[in-house]
mmCIF file of N, CA and C in Angstrom:
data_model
loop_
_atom_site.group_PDB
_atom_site.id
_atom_site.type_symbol
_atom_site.label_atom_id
_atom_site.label_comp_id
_atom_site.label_asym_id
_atom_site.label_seq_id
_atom_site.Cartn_x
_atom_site.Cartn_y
_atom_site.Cartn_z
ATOM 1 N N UNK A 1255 -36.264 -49.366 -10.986
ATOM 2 C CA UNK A 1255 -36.430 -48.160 -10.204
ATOM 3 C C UNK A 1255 -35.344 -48.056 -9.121
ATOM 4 N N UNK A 1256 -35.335 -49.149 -8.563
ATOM 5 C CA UNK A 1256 -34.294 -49.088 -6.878
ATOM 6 C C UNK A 1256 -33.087 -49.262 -8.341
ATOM 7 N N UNK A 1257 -32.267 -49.497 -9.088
ATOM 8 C CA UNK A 1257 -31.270 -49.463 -9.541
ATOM 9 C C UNK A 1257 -30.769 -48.148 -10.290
ATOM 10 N N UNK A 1258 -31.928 -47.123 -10.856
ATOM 11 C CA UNK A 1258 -31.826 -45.836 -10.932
ATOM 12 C C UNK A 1258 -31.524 -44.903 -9.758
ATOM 13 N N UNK A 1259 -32.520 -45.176 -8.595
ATOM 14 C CA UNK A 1259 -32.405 -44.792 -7.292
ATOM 15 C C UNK A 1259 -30.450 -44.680 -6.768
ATOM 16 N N UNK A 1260 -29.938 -45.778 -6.914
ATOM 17 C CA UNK A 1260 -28.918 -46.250 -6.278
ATOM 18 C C UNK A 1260 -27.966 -45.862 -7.424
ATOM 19 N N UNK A 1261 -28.087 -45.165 -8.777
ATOM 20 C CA UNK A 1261 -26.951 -44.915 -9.595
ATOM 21 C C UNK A 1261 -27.571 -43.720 -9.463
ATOM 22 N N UNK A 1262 -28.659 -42.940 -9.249
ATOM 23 C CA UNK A 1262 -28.141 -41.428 -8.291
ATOM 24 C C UNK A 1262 -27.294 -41.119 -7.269
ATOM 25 N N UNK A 1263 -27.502 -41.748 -6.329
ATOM 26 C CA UNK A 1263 -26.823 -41.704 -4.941
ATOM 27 C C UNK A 1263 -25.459 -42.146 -5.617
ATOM 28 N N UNK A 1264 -24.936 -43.282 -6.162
ATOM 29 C CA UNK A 1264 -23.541 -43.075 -6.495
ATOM 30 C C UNK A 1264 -22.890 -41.896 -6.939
ATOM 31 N N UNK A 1265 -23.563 -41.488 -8.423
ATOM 32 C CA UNK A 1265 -23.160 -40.505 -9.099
ATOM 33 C C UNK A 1265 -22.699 -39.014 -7.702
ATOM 34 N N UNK A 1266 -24.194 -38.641 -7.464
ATOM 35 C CA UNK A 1266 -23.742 -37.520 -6.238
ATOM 36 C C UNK A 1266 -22.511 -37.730 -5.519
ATOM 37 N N UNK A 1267 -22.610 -38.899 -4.893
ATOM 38 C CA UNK A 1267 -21.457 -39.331 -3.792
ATOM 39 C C UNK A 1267 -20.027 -38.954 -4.635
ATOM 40 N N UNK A 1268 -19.611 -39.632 -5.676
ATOM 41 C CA UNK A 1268 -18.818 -39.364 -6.856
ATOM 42 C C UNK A 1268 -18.213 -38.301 -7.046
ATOM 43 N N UNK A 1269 -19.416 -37.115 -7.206
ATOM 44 C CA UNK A 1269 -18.890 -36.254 -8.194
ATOM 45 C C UNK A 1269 -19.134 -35.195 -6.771
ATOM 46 N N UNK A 1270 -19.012 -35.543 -5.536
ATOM 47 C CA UNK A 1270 -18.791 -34.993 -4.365
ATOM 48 C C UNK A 1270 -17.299 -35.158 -3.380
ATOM 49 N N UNK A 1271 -16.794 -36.210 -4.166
ATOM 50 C CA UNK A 1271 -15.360 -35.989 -4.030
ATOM 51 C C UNK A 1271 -14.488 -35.021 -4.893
ATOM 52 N N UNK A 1272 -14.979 -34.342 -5.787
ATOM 53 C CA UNK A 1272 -14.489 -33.448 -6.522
ATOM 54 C C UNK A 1272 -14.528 -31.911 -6.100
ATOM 55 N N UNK A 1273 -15.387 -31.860 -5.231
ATOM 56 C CA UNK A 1273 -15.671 -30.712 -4.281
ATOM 57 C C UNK A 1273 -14.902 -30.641 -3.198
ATOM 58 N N UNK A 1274 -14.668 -31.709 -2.610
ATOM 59 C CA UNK A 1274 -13.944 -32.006 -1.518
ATOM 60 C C UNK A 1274 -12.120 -32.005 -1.609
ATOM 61 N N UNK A 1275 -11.971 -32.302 -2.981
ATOM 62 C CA UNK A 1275 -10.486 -32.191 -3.617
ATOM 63 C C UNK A 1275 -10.080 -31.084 -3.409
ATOM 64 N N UNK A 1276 -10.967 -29.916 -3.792
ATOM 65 C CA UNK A 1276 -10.581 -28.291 -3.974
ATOM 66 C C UNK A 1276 -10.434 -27.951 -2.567
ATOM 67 N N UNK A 1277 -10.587 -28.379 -1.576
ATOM 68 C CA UNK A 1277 -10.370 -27.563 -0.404
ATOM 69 C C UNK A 1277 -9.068 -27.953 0.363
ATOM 70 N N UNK A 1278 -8.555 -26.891 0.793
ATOM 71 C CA UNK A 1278 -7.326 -27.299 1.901
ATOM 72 C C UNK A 1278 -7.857 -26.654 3.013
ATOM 73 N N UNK A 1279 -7.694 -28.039 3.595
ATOM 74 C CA UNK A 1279 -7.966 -27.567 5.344
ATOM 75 C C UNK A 1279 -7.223 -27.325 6.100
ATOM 76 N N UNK A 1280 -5.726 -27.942 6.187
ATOM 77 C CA UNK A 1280 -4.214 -27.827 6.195
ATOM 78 C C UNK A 1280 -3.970 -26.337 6.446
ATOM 79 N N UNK A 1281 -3.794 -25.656 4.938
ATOM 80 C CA UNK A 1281 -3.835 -24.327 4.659
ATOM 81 C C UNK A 1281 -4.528 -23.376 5.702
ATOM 82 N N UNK A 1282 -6.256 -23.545 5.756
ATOM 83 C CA UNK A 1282 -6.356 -22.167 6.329
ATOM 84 C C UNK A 1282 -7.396 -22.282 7.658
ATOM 85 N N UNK A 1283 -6.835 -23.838 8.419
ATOM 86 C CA UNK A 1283 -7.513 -24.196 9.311
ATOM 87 C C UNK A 1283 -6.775 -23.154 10.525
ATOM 88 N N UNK A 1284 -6.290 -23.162 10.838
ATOM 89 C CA UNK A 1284 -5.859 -22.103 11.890
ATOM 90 C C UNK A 1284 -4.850 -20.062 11.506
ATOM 91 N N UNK A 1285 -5.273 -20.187 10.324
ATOM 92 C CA UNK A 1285 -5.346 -18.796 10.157
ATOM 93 C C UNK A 1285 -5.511 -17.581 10.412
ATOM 94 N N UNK A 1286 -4.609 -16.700 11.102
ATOM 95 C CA UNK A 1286 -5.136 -15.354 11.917
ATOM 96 C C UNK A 1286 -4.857 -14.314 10.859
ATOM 97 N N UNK A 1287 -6.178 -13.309 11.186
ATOM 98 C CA UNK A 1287 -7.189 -12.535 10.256
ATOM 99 C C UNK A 1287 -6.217 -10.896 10.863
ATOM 100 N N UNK A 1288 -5.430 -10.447 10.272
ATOM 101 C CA UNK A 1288 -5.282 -9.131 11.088
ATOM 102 C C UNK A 1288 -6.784 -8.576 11.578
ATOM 103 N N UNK A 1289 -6.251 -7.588 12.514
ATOM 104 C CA UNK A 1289 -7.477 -6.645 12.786
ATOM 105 C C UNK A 1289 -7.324 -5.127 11.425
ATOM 106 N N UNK A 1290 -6.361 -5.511 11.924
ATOM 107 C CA UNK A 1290 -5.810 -3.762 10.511
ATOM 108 C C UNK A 1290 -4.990 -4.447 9.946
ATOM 109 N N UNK A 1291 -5.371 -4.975 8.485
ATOM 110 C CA UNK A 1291 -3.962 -5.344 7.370
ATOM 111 C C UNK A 1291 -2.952 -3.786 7.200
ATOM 112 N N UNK A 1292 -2.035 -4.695 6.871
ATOM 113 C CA UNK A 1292 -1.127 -3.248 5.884
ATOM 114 C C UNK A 1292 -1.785 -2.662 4.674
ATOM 115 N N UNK A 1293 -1.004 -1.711 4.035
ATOM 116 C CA UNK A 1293 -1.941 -0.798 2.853
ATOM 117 C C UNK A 1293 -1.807 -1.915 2.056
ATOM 118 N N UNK A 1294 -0.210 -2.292 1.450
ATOM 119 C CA UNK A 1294 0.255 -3.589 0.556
ATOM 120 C C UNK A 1294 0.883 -4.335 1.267
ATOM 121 N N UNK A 1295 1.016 -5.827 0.645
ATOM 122 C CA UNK A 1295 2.032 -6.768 0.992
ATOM 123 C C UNK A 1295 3.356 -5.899 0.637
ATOM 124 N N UNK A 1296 4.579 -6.853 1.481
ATOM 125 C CA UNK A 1296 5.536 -6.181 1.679
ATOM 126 C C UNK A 1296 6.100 -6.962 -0.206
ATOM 127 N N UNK A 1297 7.119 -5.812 -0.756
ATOM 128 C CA UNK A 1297 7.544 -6.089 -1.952
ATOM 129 C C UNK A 1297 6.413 -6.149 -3.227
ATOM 130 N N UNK A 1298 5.438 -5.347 -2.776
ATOM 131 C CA UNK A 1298 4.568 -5.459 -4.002
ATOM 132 C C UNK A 1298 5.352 -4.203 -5.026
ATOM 133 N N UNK A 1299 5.973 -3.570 -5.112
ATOM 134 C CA UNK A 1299 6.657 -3.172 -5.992
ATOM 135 C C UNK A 1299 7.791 -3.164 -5.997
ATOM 136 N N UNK A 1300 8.784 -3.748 -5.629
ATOM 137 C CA UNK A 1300 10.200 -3.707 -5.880
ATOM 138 C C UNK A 1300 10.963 -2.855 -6.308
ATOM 139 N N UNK A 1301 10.795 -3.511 -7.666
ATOM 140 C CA UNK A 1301 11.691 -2.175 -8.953
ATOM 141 C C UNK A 1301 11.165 -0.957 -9.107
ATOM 142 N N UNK A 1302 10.174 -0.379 -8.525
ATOM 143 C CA UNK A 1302 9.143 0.397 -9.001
ATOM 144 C C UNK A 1302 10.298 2.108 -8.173
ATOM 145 N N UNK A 1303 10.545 2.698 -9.553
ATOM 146 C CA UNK A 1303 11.111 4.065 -8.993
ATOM 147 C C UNK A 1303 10.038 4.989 -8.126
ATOM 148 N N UNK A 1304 10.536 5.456 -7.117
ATOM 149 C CA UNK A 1304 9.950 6.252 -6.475
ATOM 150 C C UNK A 1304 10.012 7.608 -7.357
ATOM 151 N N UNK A 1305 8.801 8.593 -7.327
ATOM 152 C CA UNK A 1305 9.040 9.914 -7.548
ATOM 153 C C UNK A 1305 9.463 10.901 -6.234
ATOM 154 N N UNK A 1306 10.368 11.486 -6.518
ATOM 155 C CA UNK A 1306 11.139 12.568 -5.474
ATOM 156 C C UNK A 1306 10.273 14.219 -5.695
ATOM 157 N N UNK A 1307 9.356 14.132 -4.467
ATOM 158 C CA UNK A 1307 9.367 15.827 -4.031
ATOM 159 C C UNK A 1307 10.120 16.314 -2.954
ATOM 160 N N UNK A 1308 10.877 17.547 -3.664
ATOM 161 C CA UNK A 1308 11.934 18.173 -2.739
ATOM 162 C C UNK A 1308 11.085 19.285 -2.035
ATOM 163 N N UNK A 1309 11.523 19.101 -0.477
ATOM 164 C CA UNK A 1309 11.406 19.863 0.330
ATOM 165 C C UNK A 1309 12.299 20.077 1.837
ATOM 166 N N UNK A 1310 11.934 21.552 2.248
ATOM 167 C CA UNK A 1310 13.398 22.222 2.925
ATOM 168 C C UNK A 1310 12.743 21.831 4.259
ATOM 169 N N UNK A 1311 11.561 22.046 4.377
ATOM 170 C CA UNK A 1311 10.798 21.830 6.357
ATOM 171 C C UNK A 1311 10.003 20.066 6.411
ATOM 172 N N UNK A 1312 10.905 19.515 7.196
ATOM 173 C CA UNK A 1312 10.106 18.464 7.406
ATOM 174 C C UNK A 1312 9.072 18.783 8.459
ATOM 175 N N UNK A 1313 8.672 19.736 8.699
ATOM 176 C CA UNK A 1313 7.886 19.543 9.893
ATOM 177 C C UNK A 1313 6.607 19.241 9.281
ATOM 178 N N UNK A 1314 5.550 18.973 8.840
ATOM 179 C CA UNK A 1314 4.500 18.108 8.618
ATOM 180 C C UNK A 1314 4.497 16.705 7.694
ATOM 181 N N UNK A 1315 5.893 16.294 7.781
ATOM 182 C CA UNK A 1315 5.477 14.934 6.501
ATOM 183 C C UNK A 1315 6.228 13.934 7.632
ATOM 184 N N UNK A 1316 6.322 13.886 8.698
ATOM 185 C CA UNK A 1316 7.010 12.308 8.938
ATOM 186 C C UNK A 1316 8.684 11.924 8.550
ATOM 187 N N UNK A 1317 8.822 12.626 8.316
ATOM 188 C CA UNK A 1317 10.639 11.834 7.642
ATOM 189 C C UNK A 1317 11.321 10.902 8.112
ATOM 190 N N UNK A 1318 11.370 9.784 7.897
ATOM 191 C CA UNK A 1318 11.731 8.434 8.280
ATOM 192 C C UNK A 1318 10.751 7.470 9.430
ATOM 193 N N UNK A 1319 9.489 7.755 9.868
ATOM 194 C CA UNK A 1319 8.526 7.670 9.973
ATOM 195 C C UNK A 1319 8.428 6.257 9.061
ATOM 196 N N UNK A 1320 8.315 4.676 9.630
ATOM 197 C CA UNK A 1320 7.921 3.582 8.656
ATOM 198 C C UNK A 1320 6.792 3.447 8.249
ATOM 199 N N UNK A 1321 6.054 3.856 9.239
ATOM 200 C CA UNK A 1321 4.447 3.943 8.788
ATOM 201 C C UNK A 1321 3.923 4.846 7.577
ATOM 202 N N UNK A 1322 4.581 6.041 7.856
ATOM 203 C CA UNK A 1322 4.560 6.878 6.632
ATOM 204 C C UNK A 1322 5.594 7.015 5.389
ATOM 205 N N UNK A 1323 6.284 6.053 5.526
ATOM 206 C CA UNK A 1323 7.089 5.135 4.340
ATOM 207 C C UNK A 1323 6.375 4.528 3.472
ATOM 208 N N UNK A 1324 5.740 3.599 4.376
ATOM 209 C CA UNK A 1324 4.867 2.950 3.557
ATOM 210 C C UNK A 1324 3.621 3.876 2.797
ATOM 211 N N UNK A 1325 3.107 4.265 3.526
ATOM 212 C CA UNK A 1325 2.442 5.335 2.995
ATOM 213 C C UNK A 1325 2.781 6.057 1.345
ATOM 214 N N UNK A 1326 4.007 6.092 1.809
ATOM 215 C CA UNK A 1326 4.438 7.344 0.413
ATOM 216 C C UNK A 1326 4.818 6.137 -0.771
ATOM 217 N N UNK A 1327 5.842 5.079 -0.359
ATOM 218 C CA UNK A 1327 5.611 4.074 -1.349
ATOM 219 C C UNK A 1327 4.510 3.760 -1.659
ATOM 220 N N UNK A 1328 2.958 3.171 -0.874
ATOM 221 C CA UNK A 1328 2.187 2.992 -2.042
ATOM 222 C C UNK A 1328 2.017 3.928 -3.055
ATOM 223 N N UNK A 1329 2.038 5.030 -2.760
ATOM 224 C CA UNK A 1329 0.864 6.102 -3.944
ATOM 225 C C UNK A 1329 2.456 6.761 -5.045
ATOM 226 N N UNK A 1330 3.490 5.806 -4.766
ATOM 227 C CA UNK A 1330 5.001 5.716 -5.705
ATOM 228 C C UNK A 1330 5.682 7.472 -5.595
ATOM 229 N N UNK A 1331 5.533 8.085 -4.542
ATOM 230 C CA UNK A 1331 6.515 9.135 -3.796
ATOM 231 C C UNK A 1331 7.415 8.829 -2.633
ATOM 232 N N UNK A 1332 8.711 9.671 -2.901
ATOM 233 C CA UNK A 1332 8.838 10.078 -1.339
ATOM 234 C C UNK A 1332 9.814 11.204 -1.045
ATOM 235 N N UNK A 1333 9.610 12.091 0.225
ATOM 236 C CA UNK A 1333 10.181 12.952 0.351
ATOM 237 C C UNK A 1333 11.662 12.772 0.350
ATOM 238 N N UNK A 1334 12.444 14.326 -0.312
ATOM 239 C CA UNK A 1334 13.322 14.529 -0.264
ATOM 240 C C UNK A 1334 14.009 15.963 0.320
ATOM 241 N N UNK A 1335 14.456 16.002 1.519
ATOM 242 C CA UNK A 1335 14.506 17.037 2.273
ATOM 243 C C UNK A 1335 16.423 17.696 1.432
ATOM 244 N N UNK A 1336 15.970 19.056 1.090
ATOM 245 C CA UNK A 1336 17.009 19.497 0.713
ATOM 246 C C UNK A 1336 17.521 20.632 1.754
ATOM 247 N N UNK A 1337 19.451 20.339 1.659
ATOM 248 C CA UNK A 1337 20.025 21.407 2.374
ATOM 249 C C UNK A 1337 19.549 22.618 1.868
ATOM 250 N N UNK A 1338 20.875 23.698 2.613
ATOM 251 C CA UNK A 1338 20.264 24.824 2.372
ATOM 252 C C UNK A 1338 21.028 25.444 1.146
ATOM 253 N N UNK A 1339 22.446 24.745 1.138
ATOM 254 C CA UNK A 1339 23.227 24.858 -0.286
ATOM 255 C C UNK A 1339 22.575 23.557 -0.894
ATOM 256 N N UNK A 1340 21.695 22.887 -1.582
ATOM 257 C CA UNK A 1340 21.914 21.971 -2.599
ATOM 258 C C UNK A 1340 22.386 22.530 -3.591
ATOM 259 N N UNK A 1341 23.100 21.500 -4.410
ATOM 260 C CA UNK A 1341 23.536 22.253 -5.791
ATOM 261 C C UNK A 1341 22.250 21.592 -6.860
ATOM 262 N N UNK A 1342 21.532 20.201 -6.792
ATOM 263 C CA UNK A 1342 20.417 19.961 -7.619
ATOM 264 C C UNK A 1342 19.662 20.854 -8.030
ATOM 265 N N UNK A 1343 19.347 21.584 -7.226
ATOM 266 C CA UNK A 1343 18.241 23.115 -7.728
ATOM 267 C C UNK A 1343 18.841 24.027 -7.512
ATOM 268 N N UNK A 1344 19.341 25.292 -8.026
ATOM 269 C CA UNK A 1344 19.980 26.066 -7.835
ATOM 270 C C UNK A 1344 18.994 27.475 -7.357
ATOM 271 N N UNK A 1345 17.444 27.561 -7.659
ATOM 272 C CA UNK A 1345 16.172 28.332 -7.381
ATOM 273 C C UNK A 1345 15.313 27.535 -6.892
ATOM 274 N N UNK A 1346 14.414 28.181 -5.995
ATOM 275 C CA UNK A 1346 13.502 28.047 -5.721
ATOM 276 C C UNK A 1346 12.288 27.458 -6.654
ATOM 277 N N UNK A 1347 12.522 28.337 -7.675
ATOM 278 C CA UNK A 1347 11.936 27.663 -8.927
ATOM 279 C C UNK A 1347 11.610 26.856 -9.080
ATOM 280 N N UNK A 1348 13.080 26.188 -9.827
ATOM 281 C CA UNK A 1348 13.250 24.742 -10.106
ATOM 282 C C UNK A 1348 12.919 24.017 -9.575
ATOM 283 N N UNK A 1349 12.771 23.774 -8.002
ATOM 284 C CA UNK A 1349 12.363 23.016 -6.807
ATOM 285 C C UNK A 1349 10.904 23.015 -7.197
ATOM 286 N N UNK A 1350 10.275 24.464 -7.439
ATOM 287 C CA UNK A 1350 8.550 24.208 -7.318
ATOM 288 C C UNK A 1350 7.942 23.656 -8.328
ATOM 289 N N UNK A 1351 8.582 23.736 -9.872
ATOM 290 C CA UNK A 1351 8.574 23.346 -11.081
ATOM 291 C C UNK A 1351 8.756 21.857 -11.223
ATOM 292 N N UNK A 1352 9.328 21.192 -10.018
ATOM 293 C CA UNK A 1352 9.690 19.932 -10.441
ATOM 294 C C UNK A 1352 8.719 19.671 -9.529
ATOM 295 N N UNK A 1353 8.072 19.631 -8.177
ATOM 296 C CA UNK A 1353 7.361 19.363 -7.342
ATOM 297 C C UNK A 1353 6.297 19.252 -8.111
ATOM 298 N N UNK A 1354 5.775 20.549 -9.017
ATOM 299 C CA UNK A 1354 4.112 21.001 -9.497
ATOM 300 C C UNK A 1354 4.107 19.626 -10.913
ATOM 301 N N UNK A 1355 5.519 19.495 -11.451
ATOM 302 C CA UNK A 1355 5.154 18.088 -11.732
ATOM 303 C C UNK A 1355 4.795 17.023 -11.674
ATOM 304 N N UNK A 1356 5.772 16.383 -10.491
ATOM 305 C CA UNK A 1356 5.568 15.146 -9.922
ATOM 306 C C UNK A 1356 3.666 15.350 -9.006
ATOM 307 N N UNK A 1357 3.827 16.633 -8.368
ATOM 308 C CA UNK A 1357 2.000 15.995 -7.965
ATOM 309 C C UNK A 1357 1.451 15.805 -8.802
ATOM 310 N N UNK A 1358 1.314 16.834 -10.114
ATOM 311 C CA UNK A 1358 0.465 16.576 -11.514
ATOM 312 C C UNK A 1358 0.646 14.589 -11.656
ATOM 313 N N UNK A 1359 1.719 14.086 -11.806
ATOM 314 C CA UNK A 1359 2.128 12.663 -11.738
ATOM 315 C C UNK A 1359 0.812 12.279 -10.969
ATOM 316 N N UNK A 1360 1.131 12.630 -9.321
ATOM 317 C CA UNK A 1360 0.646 11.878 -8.140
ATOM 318 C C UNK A 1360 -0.904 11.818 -8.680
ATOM 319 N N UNK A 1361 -1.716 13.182 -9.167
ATOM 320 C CA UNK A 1361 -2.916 13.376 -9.377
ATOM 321 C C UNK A 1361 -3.328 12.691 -10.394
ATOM 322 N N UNK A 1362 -2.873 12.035 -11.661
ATOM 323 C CA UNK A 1362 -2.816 11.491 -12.664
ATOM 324 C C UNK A 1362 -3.236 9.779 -12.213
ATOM 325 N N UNK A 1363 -2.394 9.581 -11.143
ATOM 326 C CA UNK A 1363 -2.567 8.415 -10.426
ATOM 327 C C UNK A 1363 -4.050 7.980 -9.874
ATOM 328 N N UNK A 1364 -3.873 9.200 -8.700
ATOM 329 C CA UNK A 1364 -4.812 8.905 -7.603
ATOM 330 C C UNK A 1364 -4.948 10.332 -7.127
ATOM 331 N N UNK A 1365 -6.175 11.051 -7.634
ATOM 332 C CA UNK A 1365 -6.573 12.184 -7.422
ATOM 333 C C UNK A 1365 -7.066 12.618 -5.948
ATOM 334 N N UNK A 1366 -7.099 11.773 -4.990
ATOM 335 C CA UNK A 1366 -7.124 11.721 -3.835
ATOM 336 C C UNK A 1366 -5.726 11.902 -3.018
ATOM 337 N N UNK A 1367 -5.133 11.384 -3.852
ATOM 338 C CA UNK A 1367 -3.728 10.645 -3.123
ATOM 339 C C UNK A 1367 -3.676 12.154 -2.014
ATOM 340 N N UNK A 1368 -3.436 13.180 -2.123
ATOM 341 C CA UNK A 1368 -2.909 14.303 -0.952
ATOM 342 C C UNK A 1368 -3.907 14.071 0.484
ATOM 343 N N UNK A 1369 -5.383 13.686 0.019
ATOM 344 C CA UNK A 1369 -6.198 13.498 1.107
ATOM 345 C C UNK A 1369 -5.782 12.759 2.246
ATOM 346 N N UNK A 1370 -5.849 11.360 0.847
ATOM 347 C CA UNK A 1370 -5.210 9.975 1.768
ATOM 348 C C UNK A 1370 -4.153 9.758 2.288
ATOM 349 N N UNK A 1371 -3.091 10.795 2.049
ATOM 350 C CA UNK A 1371 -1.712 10.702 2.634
ATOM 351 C C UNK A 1371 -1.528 11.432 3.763
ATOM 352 N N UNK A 1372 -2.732 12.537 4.118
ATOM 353 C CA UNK A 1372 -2.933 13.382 5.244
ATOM 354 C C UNK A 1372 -3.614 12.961 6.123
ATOM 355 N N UNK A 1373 -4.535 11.658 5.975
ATOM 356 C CA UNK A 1373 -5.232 11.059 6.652
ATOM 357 C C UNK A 1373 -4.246 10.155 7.632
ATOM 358 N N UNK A 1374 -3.627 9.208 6.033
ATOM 359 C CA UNK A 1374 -2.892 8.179 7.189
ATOM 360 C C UNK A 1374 -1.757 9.056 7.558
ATOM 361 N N UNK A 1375 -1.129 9.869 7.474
ATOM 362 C CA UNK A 1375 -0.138 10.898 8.518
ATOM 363 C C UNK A 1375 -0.348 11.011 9.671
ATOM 364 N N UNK A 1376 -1.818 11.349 9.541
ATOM 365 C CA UNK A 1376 -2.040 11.922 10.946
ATOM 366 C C UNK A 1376 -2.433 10.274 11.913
ATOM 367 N N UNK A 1377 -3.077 9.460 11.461
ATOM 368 C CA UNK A 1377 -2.972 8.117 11.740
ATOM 369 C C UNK A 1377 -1.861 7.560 12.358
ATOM 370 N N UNK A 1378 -0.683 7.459 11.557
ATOM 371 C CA UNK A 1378 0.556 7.604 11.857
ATOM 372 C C UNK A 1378 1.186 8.456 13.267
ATOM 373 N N UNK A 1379 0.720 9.378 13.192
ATOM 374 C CA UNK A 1379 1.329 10.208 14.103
ATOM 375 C C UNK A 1379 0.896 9.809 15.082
ATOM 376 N N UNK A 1380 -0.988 9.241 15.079
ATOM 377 C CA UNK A 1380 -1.340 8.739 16.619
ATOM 378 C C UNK A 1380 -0.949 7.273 16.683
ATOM 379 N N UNK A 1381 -0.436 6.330 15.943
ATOM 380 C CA UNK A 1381 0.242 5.281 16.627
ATOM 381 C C UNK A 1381 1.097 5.549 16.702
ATOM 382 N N UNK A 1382 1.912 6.086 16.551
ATOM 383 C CA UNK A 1382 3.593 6.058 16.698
ATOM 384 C C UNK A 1382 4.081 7.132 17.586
ATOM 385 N N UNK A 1383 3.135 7.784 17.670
ATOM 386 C CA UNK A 1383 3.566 9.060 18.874
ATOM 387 C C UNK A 1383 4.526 10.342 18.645
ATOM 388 N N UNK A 1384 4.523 10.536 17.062
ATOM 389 C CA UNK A 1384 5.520 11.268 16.517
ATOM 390 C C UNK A 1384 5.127 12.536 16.283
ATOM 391 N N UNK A 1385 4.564 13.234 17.230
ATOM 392 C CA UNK A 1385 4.628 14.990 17.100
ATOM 393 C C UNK A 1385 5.456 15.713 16.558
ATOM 394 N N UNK A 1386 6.706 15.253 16.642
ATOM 395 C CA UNK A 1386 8.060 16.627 16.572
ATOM 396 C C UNK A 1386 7.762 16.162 14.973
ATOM 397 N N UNK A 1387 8.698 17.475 14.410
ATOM 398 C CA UNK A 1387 8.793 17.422 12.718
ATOM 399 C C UNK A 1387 10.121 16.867 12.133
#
């Protein structure tokens, strides 16, 4: 009996260093927790082409705005402010035709995406203090 007793208690003890293997304490003993993470880690897409919507008024999107960089990279857009001669579009048209695409794109994605990009904009705008257009 006491020799069954005592090849429990081994065994546990044993197969309780195997539990103890898996942990690093090293790792995430002093670890700070943001209060607000970012949307993504930085370089989670790299290669990943941006889609281009052209537009003539920056005044409601942020333009060069990092916060709203990031922004437009996650949801894989970003603005492209055209002169008043571009030669890329030669109509108005063409400009709205390629736009009514790429959102069709954006919506295909993330059918929210216009919500969520107006949300964190305006987010944006109150940390960063960026009123003007």
């Amino acid at each position: 009996m006491i020799k069954c007793i005592l090849f429990f208690i081994l065994s546990i003890y044993l197969f309780s260093f195997e539990g103890f293997s898996q942990i690093n304490y090293k790792e995430n003993s002093t670890e700070k927790i943001k209060q607000e993470p970012e949307l993504e880690p930085e370089n989670e897409f790299p290669n990943r082409k941006l889609l281009s919507i052209y537009i003539k008024n920056t005044k409601n999107i942020l333009y060069g705005n990092p916060c709203m960089d990031k922004v437009t990279q996650r949801f894989g857009y970003e603005y492209v402010v055209m002169p008043k001669n571009a030669s890329k579009f030669h109509s108005g048209f063409q400009r709205n035709m390629h736009n009514i695409f790429v959102k069709t794109a954006l919506f295909l994605r993330n059918p929210f995406w216009k919500i969520i990009s107006k949300k964190k904009a305006k987010e944006c705008r109150q940390k960063t203090g960026d009123y003007m257009g």
